[in-house]
CSV table of C-alpha atoms (C1' of nucleotides) in Angstrom, one decimal:
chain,number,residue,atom,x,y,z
A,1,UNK,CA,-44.8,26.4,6.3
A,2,UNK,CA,-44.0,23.7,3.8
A,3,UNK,CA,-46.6,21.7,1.9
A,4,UNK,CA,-45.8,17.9,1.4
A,5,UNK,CA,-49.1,16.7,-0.2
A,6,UNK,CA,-47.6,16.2,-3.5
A,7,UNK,CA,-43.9,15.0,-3.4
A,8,UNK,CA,-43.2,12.6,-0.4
A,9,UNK,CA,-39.6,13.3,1.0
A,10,UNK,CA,-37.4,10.7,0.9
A,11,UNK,CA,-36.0,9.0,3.7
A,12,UNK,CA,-33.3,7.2,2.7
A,13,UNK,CA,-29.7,7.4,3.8
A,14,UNK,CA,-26.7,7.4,1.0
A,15,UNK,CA,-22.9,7.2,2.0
A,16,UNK,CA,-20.7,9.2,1.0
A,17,UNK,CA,-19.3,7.5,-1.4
A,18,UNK,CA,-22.2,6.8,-3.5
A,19,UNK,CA,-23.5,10.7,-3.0
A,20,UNK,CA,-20.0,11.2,-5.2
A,21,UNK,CA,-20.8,8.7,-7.8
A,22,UNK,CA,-24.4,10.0,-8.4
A,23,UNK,CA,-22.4,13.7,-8.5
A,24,UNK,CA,-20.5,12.2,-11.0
A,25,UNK,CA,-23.6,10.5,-13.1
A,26,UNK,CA,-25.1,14.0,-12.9
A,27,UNK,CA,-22.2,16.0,-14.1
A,28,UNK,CA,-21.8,13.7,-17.0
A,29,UNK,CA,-25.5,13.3,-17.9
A,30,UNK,CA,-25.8,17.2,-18.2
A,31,UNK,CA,-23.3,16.7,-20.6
A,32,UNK,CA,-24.7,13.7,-22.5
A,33,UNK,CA,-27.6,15.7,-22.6
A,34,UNK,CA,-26.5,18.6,-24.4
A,35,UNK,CA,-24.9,16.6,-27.4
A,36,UNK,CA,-28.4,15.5,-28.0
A,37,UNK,CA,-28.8,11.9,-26.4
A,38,UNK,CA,-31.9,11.0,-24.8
A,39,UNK,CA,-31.2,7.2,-23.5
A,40,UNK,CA,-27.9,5.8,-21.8
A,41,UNK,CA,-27.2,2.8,-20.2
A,42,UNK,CA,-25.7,1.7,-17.1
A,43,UNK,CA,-22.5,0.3,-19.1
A,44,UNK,CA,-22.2,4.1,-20.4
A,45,UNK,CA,-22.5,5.7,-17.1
A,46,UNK,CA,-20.1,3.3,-15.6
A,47,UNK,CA,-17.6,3.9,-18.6
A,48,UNK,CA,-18.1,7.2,-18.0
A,49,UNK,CA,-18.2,7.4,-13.7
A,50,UNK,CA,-15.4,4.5,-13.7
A,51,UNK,CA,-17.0,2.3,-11.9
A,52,UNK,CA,-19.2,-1.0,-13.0
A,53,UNK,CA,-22.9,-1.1,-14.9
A,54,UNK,CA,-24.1,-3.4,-11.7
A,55,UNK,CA,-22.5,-0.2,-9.3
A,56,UNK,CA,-24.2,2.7,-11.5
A,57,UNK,CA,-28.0,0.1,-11.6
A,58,UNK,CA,-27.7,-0.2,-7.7
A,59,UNK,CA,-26.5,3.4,-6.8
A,60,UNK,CA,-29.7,4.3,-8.5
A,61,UNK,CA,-32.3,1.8,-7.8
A,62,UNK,CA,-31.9,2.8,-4.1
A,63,UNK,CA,-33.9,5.4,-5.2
A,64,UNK,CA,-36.8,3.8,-7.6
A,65,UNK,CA,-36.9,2.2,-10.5
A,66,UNK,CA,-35.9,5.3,-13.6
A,67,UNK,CA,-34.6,2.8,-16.1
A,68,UNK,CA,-36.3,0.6,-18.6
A,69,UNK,CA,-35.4,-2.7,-19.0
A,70,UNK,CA,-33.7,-3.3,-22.5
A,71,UNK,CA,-33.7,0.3,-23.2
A,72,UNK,CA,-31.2,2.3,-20.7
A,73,UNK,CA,-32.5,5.6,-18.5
A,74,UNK,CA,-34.2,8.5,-20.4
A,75,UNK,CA,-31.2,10.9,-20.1
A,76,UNK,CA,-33.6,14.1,-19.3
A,77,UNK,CA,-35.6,12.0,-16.9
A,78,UNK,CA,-32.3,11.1,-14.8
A,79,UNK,CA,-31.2,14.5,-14.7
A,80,UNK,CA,-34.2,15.5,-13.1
A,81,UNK,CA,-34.6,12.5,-10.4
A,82,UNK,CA,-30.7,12.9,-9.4
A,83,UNK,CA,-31.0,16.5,-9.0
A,84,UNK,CA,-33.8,16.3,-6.8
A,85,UNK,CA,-32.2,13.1,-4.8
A,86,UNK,CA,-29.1,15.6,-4.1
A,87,UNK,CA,-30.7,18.6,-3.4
A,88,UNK,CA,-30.7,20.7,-6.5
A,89,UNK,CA,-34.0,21.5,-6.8
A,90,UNK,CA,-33.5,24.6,-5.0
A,91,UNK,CA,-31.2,26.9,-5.0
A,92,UNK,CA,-28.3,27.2,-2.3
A,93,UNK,CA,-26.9,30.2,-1.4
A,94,UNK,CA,-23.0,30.4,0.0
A,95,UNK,CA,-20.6,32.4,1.5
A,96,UNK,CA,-17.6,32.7,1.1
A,97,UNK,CA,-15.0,33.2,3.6
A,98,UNK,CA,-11.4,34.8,2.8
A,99,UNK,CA,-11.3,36.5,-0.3
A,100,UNK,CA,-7.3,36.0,-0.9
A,101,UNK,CA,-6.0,33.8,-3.9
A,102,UNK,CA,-8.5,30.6,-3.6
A,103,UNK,CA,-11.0,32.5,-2.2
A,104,UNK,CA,-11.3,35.3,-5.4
A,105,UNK,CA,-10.4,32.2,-7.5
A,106,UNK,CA,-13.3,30.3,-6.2
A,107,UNK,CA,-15.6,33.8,-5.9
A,108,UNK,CA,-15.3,33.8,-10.0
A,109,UNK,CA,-15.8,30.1,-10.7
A,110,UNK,CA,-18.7,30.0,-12.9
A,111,UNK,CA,-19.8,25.8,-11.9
A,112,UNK,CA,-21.0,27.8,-9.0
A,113,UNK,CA,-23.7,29.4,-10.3
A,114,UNK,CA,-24.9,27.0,-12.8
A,115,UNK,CA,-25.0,24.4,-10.3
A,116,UNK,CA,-27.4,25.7,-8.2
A,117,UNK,CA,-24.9,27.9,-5.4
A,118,UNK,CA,-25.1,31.3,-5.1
A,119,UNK,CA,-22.4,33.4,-3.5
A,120,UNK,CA,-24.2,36.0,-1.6
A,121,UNK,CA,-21.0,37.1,0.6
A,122,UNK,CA,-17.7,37.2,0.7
A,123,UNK,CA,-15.8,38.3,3.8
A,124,UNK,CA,-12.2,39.1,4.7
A,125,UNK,CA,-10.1,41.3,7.8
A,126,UNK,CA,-7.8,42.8,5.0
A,127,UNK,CA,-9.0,46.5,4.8
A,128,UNK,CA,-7.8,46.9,0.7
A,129,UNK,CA,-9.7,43.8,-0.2
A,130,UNK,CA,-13.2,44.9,1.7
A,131,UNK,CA,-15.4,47.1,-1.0
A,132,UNK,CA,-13.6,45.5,-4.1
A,133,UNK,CA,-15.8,43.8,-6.2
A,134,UNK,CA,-15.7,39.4,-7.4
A,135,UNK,CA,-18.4,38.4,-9.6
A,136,UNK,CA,-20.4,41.3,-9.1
A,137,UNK,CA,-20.3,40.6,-5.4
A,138,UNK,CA,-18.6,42.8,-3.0
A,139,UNK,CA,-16.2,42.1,-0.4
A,140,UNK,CA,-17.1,42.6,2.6
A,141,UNK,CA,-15.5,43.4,6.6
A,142,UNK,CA,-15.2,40.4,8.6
A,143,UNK,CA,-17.0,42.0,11.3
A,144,UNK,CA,-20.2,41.5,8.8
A,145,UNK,CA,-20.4,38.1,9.3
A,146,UNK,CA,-22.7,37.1,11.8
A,147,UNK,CA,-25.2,40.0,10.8
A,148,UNK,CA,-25.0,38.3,7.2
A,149,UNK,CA,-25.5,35.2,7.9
A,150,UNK,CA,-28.5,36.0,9.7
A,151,UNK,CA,-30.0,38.1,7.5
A,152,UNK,CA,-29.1,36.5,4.3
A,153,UNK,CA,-29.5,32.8,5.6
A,154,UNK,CA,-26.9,31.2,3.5
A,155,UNK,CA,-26.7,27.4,4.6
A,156,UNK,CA,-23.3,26.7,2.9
A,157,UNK,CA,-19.8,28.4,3.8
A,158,UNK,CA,-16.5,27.8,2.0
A,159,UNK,CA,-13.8,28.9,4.1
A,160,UNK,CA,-10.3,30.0,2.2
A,161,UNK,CA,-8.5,31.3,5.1
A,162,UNK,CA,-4.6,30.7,6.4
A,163,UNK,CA,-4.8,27.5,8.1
A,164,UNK,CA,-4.4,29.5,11.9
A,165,UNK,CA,-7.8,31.4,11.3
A,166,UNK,CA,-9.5,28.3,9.6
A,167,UNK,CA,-10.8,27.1,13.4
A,168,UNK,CA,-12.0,30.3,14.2
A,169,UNK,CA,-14.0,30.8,11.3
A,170,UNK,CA,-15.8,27.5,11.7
A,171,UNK,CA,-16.5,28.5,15.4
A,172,UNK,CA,-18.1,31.9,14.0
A,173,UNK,CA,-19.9,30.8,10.6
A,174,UNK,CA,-21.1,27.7,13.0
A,175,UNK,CA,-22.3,30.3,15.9
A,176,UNK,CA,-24.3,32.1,13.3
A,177,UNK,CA,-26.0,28.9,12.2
A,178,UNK,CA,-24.5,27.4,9.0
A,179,UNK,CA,-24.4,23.4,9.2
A,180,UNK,CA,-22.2,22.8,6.3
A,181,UNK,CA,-18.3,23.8,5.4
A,182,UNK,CA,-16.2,23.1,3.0
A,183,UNK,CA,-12.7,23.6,4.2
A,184,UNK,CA,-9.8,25.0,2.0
A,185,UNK,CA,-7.9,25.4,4.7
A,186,UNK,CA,-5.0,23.1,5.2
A,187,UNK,CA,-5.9,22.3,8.8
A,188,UNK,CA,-7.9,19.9,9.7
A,189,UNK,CA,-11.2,21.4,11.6
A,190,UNK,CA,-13.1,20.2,14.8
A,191,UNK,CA,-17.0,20.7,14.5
A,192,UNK,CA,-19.4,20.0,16.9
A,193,UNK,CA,-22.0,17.1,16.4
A,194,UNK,CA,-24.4,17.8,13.4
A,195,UNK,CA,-22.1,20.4,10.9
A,196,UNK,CA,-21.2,18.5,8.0
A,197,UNK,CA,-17.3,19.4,6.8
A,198,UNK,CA,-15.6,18.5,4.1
A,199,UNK,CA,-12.4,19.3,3.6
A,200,UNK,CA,-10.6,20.3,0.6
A,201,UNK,CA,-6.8,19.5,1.3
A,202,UNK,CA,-3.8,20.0,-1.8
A,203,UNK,CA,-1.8,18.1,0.5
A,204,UNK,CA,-3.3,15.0,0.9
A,205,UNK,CA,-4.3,14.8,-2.9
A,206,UNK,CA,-0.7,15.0,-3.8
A,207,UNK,CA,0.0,12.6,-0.7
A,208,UNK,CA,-2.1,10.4,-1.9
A,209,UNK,CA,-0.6,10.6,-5.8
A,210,UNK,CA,2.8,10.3,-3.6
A,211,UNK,CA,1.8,7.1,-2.3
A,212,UNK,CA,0.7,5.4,-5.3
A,213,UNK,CA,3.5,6.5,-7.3
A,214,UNK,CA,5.5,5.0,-4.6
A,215,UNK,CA,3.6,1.5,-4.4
A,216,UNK,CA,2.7,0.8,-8.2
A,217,UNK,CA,6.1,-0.7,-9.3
A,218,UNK,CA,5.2,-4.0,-7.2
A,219,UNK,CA,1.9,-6.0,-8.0
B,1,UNK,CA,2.8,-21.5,10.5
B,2,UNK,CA,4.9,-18.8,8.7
B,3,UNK,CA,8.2,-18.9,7.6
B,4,UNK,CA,10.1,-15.9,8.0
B,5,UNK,CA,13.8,-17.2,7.6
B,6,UNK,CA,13.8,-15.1,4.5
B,7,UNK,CA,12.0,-11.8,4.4
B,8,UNK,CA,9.8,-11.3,1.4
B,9,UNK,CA,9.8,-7.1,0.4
B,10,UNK,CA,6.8,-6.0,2.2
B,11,UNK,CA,3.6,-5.9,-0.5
B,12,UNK,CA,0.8,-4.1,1.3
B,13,UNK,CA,-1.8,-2.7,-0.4
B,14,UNK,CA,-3.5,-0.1,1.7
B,15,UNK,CA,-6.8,1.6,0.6
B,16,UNK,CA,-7.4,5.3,-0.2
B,17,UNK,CA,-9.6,6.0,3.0
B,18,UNK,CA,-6.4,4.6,5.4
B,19,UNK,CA,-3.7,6.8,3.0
B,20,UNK,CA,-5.9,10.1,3.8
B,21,UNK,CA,-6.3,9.4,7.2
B,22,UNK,CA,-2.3,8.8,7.7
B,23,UNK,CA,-2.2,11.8,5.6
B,24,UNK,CA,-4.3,13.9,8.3
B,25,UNK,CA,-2.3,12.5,11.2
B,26,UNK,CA,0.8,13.2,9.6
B,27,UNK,CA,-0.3,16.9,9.3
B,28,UNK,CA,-1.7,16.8,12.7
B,29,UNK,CA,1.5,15.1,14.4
B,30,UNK,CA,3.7,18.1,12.5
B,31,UNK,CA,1.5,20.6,14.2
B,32,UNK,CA,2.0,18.9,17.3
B,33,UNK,CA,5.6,18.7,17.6
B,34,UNK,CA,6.1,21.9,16.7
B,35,UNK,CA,3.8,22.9,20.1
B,36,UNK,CA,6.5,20.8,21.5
B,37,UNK,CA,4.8,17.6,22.3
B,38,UNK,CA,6.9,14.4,22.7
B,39,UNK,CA,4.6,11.6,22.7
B,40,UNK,CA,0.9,11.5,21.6
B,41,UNK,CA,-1.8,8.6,22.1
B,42,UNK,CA,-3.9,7.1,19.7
B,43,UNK,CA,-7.3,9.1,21.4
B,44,UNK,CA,-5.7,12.0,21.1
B,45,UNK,CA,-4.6,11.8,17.9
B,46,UNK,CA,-8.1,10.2,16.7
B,47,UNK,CA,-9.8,13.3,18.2
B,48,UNK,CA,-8.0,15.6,15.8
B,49,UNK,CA,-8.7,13.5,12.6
B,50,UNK,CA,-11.8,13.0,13.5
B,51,UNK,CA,-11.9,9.4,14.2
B,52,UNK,CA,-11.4,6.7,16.6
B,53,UNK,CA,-8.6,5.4,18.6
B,54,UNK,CA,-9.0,1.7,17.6
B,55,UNK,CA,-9.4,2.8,14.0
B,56,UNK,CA,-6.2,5.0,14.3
B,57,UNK,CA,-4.2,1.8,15.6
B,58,UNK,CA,-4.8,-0.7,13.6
B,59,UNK,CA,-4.2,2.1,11.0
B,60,UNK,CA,-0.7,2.4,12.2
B,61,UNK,CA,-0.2,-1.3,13.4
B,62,UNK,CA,-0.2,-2.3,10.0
B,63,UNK,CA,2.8,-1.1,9.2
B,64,UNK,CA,4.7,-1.8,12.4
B,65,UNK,CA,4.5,-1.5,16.0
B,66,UNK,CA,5.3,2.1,16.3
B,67,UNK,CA,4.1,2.8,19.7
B,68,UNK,CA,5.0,2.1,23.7
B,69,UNK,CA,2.2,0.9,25.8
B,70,UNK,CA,0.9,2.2,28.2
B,71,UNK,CA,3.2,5.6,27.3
B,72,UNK,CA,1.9,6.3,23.6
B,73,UNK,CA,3.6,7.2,20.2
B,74,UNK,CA,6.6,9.3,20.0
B,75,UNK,CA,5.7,12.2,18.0
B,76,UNK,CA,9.0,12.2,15.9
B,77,UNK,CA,9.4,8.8,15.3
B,78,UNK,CA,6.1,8.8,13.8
B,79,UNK,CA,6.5,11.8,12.0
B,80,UNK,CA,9.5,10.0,10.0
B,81,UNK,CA,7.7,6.0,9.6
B,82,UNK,CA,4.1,8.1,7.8
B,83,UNK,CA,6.6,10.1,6.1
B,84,UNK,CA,8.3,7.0,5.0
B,85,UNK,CA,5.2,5.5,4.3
B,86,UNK,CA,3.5,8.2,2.1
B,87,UNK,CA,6.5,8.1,0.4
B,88,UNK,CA,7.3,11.7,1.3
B,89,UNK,CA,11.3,10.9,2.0
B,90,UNK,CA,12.2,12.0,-1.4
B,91,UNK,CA,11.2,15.5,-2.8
B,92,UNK,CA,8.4,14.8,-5.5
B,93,UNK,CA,8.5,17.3,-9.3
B,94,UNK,CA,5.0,18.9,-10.3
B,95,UNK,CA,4.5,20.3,-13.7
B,96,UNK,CA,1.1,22.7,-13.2
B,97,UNK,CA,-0.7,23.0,-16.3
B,98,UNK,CA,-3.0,25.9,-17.2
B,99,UNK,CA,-1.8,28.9,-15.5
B,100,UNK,CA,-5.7,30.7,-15.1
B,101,UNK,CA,-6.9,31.7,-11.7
B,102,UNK,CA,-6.7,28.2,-10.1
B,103,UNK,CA,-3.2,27.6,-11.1
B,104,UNK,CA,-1.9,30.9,-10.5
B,105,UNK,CA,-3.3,30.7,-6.8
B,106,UNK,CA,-1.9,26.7,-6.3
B,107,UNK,CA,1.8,27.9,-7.9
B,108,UNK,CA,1.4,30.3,-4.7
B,109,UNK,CA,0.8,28.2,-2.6
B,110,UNK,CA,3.3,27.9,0.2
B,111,UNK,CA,2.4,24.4,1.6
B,112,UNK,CA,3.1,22.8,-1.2
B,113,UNK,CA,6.7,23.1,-1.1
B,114,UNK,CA,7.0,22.3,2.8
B,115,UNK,CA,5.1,19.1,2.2
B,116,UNK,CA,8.0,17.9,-0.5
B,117,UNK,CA,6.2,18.6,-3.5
B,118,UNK,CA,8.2,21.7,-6.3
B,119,UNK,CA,7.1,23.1,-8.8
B,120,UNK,CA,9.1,22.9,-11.8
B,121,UNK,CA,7.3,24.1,-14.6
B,122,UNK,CA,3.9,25.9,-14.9
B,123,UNK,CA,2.3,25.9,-19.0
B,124,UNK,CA,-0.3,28.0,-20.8
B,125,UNK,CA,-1.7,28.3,-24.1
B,126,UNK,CA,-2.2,32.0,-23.8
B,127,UNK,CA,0.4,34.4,-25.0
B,128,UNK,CA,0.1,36.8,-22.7
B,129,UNK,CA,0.7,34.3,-19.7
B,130,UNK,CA,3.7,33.0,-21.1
B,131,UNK,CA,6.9,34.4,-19.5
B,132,UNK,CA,5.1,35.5,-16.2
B,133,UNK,CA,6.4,34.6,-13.2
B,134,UNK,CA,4.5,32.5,-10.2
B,135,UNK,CA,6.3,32.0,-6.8
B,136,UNK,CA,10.0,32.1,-8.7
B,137,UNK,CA,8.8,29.6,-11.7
B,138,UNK,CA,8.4,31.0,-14.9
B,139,UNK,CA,5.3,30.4,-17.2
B,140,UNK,CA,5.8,28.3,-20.0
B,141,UNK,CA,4.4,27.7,-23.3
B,142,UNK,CA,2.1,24.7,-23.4
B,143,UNK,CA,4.0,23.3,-26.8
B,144,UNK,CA,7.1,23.3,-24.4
B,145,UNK,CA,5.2,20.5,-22.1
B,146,UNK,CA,6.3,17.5,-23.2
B,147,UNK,CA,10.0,18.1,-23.9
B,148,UNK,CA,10.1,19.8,-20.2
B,149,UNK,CA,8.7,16.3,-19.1
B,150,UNK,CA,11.1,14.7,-20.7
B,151,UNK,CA,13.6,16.6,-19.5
B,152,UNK,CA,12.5,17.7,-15.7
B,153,UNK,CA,10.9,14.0,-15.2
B,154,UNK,CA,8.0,15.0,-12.9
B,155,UNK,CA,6.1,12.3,-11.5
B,156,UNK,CA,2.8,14.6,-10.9
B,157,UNK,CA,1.1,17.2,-13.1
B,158,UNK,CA,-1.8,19.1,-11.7
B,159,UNK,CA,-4.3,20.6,-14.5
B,160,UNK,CA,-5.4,23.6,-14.0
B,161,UNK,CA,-7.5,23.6,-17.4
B,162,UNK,CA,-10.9,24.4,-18.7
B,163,UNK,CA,-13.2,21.5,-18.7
B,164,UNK,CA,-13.4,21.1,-22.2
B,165,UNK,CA,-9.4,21.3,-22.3
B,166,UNK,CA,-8.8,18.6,-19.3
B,167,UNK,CA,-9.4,15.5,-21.3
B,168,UNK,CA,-6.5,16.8,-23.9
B,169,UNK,CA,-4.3,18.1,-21.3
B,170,UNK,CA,-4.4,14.6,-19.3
B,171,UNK,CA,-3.6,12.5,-22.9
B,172,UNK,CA,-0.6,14.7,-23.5
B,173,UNK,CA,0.8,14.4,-19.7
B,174,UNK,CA,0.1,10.6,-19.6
B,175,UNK,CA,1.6,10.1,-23.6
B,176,UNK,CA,4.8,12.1,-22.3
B,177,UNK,CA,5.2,9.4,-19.5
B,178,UNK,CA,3.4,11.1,-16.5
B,179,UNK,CA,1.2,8.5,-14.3
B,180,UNK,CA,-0.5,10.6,-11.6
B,181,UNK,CA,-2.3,13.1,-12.0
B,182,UNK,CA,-4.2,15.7,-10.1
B,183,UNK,CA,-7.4,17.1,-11.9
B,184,UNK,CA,-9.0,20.3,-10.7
B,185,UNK,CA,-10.8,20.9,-13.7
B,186,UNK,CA,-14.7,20.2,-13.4
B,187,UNK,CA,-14.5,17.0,-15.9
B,188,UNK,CA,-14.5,13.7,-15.0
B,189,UNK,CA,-11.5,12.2,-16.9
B,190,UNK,CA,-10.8,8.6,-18.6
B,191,UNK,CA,-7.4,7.7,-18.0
B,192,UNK,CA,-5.4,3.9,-19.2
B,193,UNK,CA,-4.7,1.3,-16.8
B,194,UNK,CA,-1.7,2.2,-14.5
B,195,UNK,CA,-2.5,6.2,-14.1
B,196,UNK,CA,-3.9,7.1,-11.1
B,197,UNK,CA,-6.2,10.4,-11.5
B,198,UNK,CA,-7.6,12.4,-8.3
B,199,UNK,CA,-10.2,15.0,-8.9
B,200,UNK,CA,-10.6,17.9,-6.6
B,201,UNK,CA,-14.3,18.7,-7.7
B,202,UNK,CA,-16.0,21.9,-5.7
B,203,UNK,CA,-18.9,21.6,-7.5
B,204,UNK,CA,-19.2,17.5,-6.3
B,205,UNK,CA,-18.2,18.9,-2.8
B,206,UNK,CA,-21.1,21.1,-2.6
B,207,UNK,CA,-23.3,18.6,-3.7
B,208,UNK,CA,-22.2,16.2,-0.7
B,209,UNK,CA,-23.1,19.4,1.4
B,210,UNK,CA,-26.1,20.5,-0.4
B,211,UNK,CA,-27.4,16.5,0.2
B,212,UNK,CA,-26.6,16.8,3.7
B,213,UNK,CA,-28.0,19.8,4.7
B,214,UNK,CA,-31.6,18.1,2.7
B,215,UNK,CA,-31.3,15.2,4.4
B,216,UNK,CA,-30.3,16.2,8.2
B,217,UNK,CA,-33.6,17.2,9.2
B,218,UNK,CA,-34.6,13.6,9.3
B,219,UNK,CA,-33.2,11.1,11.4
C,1,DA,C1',-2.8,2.4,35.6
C,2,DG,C1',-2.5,3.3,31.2
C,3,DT,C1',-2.1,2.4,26.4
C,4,DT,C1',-0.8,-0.4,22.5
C,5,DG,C1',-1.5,-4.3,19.2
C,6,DT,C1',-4.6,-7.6,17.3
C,7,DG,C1',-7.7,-11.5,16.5
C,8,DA,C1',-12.7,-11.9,16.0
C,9,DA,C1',-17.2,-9.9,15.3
C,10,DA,C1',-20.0,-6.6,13.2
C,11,DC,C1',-21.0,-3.9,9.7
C,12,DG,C1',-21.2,-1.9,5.1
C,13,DT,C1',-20.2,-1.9,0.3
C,14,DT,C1',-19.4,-4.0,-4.1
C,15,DT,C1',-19.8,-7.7,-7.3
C,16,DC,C1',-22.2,-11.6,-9.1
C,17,DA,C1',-25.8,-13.7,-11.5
C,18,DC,C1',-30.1,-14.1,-13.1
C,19,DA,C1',-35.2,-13.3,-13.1
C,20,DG,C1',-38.2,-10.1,-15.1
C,21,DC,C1',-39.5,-6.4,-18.3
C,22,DT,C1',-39.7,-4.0,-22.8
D,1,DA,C1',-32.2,-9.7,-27.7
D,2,DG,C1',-31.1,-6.3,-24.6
D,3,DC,C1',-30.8,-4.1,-20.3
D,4,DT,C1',-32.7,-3.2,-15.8
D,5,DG,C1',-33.6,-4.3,-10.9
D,6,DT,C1',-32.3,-7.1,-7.1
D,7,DG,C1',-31.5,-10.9,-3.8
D,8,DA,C1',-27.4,-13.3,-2.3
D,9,DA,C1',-22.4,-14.0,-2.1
D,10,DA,C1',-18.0,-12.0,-1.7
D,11,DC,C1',-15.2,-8.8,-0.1
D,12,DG,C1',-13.4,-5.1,2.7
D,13,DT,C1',-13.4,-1.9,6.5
D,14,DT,C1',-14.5,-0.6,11.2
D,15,DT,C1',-15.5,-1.6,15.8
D,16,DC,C1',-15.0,-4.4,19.8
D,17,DA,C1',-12.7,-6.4,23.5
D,18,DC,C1',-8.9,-8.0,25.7
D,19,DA,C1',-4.2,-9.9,26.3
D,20,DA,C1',0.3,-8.0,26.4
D,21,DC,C1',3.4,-4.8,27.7
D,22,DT,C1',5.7,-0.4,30.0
DNA sequence: AGTTGTGAAACGTTTCACAGCT
DNA sequence: AGCTGTGAAACGTTTCACAACT
């Protein structure tokens, strides 16, 4: 039973985009931080996100006021509000689907940890990777899944399986009850109505660098 | 009233959303001939990239009538215009910088030669990488990177570096003539006028998630 | 009958510009 | 003087709706 008397939730609804951009503020805050700043601006965000000062002032006064005029933010104080605007207040915990190249590469990826995910599974069919250990996590048999998932409640999964089995494990990590993927696959995934998935595709990224290596010798 | 006695070369400037969605049907409509599939509408084809149908043809209108009324799009045909479009009629060079877990696993990876992309050179700073081999390329010393650009004149370079080492690695690829770029390290990077950067980010993509999931339960 | 191609409307996001604090 | 917060304008993208075509 949760307790709401203190901290009103907020009710607001952010694009896509502009989750990204706040991401962004946050990743580079964290390290503003550490080399001992304690007041930015929204010109230095914007330097820093590549975007504009008037993008970076309105991506965050959506949310209340955390700036002071003439001044900048409070560097500490902006950590805190953007982590709690995006979730990061708690801690999420993921698993991991396919333990091959990405997925082992991903299973020892320390960002995951110190940003608030925690892999508490990883799962493949391939007998001589089940029982090896990533990360002080064990892999474990495919068949584990479901039980897992229900027992361990993780609200995340990352699939890194060959692009035929990718639709298959959305149907089963979304029959267990997850609501948000993030796709390694290179296939792109049907979900049904209310599971977020992104997808994370080589392809396109290089498609896209194709394309505007392709376009840039006009304008 | 337009004068088109003399055709100007066609200029358009299409956003990044339209490229990845082309991108998506492009991967879709391969799939799709291979079932052996002749023609395809523009509801099915917004069904598998998740989209609509009106949205799907005025994505592909812009570029040409492609389709038949009443009959649909001939699956080849528009295999070969997005391909043409994207820019994927030529074979694009990668260099892959920082052979660690993530570079390792990408050199692997199979789809990146059947989309037109090769890898011709792979670079580390560590000794004992140097001289391996990755998927028939040979690891190469990192001092060796910008004499190999010169010489192999890739287009692309994908860094597969530690944070702290991505800003570096990004001036040296760009100062040796490189102009996209594909960042997988967990940095956001500053990059001159005229080079296009994409980050792949999975700790930005869990955010998106880890926002969703907060924010679902409303509505 | 079925499906494309496309102007026009609706919608959303970004930029501008300046009032309002510190 | 400097920088935020924000309404309003500008811009861009998506959806609608229907004429045109096979």
């Amino acid at each position: 039973m949760k307790d709401f008397t203190s901290t009103p939730p907020p009710v607001k609804h952010i694009a896509e985009p502009t989750v990204r951009r706040l991401s962004g503020y946050l990743r580079f805050l964290e390290a503003f931080d550490v080399e001992g700043h304690e007041t930015i601006s929204s010109g230095e965000l914007a330097r820093a996100g590549g975007t504009t000062s008037a993008q970076v002032r309105k991506d965050l006064s959506f949310f209340g006021s955390f700036g002071k005029r003439g001044l900048g933010y409070a560097v500490k104080d902006l950590i805190a509000s953007l982590r709690e605007i995006l979730g990061l207040d708690t801690r999420w915990p993921v698993v991991i689907v396919g333990a091959g190249k990405i997925g082992a590469a991903l299973a020892q990826y320390r960002g995951f940890g110190t940003h608030g995910f925690d892999v508490v599974g990883i799962y493949d069919t391939d007998p001589s990777r089940v029982g090896t250990r990533l990360n002080g996590v064990t892999v474990r048999a495919d068949r584990d899944l479901e039980g897992d998932i229900a027992t361990l409640t993780p609200r995340i999964a990352v699939l890194c399986v060959p692009g035929e089995a990718a639709q298959a494990a959305l149907d089963r990590v979304v029959g267990a009850g997850i609501r948000a993927v993030l796709n390694f696959a290179p296939t792109s995934l049907v979900a049904p109505e209310g599971v977020t998935v992104r997808a994370v595709n080589m392809a396109t990224e290089l498609e896209v660098l194709a394309y505007a290596l392709t376009n840039e010798s006009r304008d």
